[in-house]
Every structure is written in structure tokens, then in C-alpha cells.
mmCIF file of C-alpha atoms in Angstrom:
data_model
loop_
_atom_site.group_PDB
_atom_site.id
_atom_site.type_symbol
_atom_site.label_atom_id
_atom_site.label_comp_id
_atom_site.label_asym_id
_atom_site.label_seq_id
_atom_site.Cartn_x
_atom_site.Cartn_y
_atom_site.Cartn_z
ATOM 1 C CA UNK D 1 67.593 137.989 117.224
ATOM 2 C CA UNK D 2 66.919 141.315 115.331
ATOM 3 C CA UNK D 3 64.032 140.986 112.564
ATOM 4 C CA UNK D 4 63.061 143.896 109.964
ATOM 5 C CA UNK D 5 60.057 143.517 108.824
ATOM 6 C CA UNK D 6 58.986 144.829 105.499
ATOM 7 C CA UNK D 7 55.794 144.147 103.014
ATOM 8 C CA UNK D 8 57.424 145.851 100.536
ATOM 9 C CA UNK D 9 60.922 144.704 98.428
ATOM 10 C CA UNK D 10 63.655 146.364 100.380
ATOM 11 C CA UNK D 11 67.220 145.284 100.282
ATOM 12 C CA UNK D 12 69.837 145.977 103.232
ATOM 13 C CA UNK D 13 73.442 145.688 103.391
ATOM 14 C CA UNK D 14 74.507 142.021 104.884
ATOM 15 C CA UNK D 15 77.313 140.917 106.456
ATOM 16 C CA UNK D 16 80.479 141.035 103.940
ATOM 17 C CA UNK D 17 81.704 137.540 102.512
ATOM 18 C CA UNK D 18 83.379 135.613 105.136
ATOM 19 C CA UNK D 19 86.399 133.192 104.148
ATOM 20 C CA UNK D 20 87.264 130.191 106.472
ATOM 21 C CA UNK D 21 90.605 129.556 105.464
ATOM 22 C CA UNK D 22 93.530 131.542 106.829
ATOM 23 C CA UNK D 23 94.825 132.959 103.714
ATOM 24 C CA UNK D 24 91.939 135.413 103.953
ATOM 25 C CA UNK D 25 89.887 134.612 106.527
ATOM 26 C CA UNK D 26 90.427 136.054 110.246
ATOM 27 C CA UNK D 27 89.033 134.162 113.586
ATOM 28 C CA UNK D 28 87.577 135.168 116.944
ATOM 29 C CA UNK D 29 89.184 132.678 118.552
ATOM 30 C CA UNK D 30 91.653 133.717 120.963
ATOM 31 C CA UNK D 31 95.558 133.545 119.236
ATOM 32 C CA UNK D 32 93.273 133.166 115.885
ATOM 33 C CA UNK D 33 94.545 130.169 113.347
ATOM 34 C CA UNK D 34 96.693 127.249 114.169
ATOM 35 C CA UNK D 35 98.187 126.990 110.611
ATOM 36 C CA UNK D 36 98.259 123.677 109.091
ATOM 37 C CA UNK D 37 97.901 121.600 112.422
ATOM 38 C CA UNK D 38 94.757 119.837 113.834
ATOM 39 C CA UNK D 39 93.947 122.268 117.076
ATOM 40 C CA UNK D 40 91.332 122.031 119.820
ATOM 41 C CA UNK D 41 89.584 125.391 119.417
ATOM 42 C CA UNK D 42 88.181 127.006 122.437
ATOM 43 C CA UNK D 43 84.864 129.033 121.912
ATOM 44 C CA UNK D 44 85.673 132.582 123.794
ATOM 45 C CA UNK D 45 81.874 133.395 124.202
ATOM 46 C CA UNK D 46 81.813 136.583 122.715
ATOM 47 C CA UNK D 47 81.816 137.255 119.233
ATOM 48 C CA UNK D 48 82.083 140.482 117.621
ATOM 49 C CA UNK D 49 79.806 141.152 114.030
ATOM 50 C CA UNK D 50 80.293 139.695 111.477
ATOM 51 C CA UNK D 51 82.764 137.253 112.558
ATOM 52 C CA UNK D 52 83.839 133.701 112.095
ATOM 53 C CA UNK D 53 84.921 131.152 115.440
ATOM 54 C CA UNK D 54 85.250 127.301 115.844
ATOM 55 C CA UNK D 55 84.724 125.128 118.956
ATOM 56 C CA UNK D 56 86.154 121.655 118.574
ATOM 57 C CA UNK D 57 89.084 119.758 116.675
ATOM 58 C CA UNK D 58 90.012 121.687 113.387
ATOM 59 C CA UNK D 59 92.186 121.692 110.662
ATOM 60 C CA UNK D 60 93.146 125.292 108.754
ATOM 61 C CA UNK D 61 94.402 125.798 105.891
ATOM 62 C CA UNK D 62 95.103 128.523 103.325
ATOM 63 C CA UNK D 63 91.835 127.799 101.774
ATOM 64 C CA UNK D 64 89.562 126.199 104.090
ATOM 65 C CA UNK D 65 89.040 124.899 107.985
ATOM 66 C CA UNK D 66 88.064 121.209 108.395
ATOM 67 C CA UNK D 67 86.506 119.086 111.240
ATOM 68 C CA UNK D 68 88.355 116.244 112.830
ATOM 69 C CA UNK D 69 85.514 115.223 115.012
ATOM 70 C CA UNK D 70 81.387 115.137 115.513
ATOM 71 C CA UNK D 71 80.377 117.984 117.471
ATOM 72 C CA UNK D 72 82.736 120.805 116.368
ATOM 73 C CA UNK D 73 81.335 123.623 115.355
ATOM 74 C CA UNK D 74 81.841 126.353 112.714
ATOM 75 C CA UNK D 75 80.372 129.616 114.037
ATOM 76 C CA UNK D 76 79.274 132.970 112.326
ATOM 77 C CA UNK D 77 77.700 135.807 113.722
ATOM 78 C CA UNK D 78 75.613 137.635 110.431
ATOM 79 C CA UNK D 79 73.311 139.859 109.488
ATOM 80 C CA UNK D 80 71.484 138.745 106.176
ATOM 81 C CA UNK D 81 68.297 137.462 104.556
ATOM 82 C CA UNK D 82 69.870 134.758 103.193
ATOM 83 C CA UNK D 83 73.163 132.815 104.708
ATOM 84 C CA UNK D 84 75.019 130.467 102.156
ATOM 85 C CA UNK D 85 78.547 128.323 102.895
ATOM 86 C CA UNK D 86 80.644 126.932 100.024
ATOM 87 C CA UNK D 87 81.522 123.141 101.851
ATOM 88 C CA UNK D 88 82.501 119.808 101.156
ATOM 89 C CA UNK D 89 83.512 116.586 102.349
ATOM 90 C CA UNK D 90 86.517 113.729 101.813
ATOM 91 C CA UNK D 91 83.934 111.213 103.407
ATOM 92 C CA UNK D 92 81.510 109.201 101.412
ATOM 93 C CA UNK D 93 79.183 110.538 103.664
ATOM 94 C CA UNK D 94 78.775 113.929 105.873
ATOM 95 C CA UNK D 95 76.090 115.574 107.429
ATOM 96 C CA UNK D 96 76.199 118.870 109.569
ATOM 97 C CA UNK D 97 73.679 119.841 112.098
ATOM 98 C CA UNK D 98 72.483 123.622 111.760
ATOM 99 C CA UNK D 99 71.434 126.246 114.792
ATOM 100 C CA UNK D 100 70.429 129.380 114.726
ATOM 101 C CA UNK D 101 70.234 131.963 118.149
ATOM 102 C CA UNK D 102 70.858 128.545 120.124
ATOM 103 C CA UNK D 103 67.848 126.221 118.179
ATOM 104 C CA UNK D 104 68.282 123.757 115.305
ATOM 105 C CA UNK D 105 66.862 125.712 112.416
ATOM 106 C CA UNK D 106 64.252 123.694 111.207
ATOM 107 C CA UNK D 107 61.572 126.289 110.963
ATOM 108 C CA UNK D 108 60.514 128.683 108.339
ATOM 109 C CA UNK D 109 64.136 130.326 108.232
ATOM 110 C CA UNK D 110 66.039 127.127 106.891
ATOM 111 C CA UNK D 111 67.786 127.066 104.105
ATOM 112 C CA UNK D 112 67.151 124.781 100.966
ATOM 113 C CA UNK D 113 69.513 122.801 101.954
ATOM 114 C CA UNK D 114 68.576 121.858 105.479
ATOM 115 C CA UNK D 115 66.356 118.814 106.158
ATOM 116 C CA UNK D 116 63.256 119.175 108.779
ATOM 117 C CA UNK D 117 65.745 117.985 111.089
ATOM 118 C CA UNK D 118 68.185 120.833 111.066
ATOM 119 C CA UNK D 119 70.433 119.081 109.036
ATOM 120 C CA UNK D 120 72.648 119.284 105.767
ATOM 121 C CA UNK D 121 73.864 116.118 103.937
ATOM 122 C CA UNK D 122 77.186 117.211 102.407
ATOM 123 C CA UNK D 123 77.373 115.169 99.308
ATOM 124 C CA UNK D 124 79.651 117.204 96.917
ATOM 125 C CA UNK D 125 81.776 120.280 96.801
ATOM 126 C CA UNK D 126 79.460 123.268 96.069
ATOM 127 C CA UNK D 127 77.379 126.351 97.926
ATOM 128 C CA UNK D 128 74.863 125.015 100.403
ATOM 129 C CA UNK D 129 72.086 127.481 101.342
ATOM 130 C CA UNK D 130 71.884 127.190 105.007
ATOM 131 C CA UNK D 131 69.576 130.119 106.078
ATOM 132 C CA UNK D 132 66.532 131.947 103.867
ATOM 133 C CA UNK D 133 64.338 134.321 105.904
ATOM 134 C CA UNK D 134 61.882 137.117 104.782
ATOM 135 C CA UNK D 135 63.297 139.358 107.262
ATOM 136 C CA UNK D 136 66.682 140.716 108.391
ATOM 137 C CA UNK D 137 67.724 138.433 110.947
ATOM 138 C CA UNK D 138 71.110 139.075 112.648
ATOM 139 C CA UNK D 139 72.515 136.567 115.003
ATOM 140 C CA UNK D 140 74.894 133.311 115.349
ATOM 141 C CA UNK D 141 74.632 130.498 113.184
ATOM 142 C CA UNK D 142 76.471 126.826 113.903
ATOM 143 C CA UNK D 143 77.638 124.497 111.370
ATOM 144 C CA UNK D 144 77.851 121.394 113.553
ATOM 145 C CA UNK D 145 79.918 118.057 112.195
ATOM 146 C CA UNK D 146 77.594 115.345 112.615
ATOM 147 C CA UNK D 147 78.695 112.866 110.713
ATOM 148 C CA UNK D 148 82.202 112.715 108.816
ATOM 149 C CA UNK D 149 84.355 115.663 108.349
ATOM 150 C CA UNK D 150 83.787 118.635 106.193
ATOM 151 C CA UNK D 151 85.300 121.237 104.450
ATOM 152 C CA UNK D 152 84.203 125.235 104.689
ATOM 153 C CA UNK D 153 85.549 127.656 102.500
ATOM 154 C CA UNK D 154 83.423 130.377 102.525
ATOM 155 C CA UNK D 155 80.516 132.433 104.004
ATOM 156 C CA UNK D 156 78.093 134.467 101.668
ATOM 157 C CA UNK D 157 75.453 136.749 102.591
ATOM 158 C CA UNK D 158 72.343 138.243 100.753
ATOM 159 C CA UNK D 159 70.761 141.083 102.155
ATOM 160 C CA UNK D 160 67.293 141.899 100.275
ATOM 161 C CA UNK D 161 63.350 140.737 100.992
ATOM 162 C CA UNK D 162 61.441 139.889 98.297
#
């Protein structure tokens, strides 16, 4: 992980907005999107910046990817301050397991949205703050299915320390 520090407001240009879906959105993953089909994605292991992969049983669609089973994963590699993903969920109840650089984030750096326990109850369709950090952090972030399916739309990055 990279870290800035700064005691003074600065602000740094993050990663671009990231969409899931394939409409606009572009994957790592080797032969990229199975359209419209439930697929067994295969992490490759190497991502390049600012760049979107899955691991696990997916759906994609024009507008969003969704899990089909606990334990697949919605990967970004970032650069931000602040890492937010526009999500939701068909189930009555969903919950999604966050890491950060290989830990569950339950430190300082998690977002308001994540519990102590690394994790993010999913219980409407809205933008889920996943990430806050005082410093420019650059790495790979998991969204992990833990319970029910859910939906991702979108990535969105801020890049400025207050």
C-alpha cells in the first residue's frame, strides 16, 4: 500500500469512476464479460490500475454485475481517499465482507458503512461508503458476498485530505 501523508488540505487526482456493468464498464478478467449469463470468473492475479475483476459465480448485465454465491468477490484496484460503490440487493437480507491489501478493513480506513467486523449490510439500493482514509492509499479492495446476492453498479473515488 502507498500512503501520502499530508497535515495540510491537499487534494490528488483518484482513480476515475468505475462502472460494473458491461455497457460501460471493462474487466480484467481474462475474455472480459460473459453477457447476460451466470459465469464462474477466474481471478488472473494481476491487475492493472484502476481496474475492476471478479472471482466467483456472476451475473453481468448492461448495468450492473451480481453474485450468485457467498464468497465471490468484486475486486478494484484504486487510488483514492475515499472509495464509495453504488449496490443493492433482491434478498431481504445481504451482507458483503470488505478487504483491503489482503485484511478485512476494520481499522481506521473503513468506510461509514462497514461494521467493526469488515462488513456491509446491504439493505437498500443506494451509495455505500466502503473506504475513508486521511491519506492516499492505492491498492485492491474486495467486495465479498457474504450473505445473499448483491448488486454493484458503480465505483466512485474521492481524492482530497481534509
Amino acid at each position: 500500500m502507498k500512503e501520502i501523508h499530508s497535515h495540510t488540505p491537499a487534494c490528488f487526482e483518484p482513480t476515475p469512476k468505475l462502472f460494473c456493468g458491461y455497457k460501460q464498464g471493462a474487466l480484467g478478467n481474462h475474455g472480459g464479460y460473459r453477457k447476460d449469463e451466470s459465469f464462474a470468473y477466474q481471478e488472473s492475479g494481476v491487475m492493472k490500475d484502476s481496474s475492476l475483476a471478479l472471482s466467483g459465480k456472476f451475473l453481468a448485465t448492461q448495468e450492473y454485475i451480481e453474485s450468485q454465491e457467498a464468497g465471490a468477490e468484486l475486486i478494484v484496484h484504486f487510488h483514492a481517499t475515499e472509495v464509495n460503490l453504488v449496490i443493492a440487493t433482491q434478498n431481504a437480507k445481504a451482507s458483503v465482507e470488505i478487504e483491503f491489501n489482503g485484511e478485512i478493513l476494520t481499522g481506521e480506513n473503513r468506510g461509514r458503512d462497514v461494521s467493526e467486523k469488515g462488513e456491509v449490510k446491504i439493505i437498500k439500493f443506494g451509495s455505500y461508503n466502503l473506504l475513508k482514509s486521511s491519506t492516499l492509499s492505492e491498492g485492491i479492495l474486495r467486495v465479498r458476498a457474504k450473505q445473499g446476492n448483491f448488486q454493484a453498479f458503480v465505483f466512485t473515488f474521492l481524492g482530497c485530505i481534509q
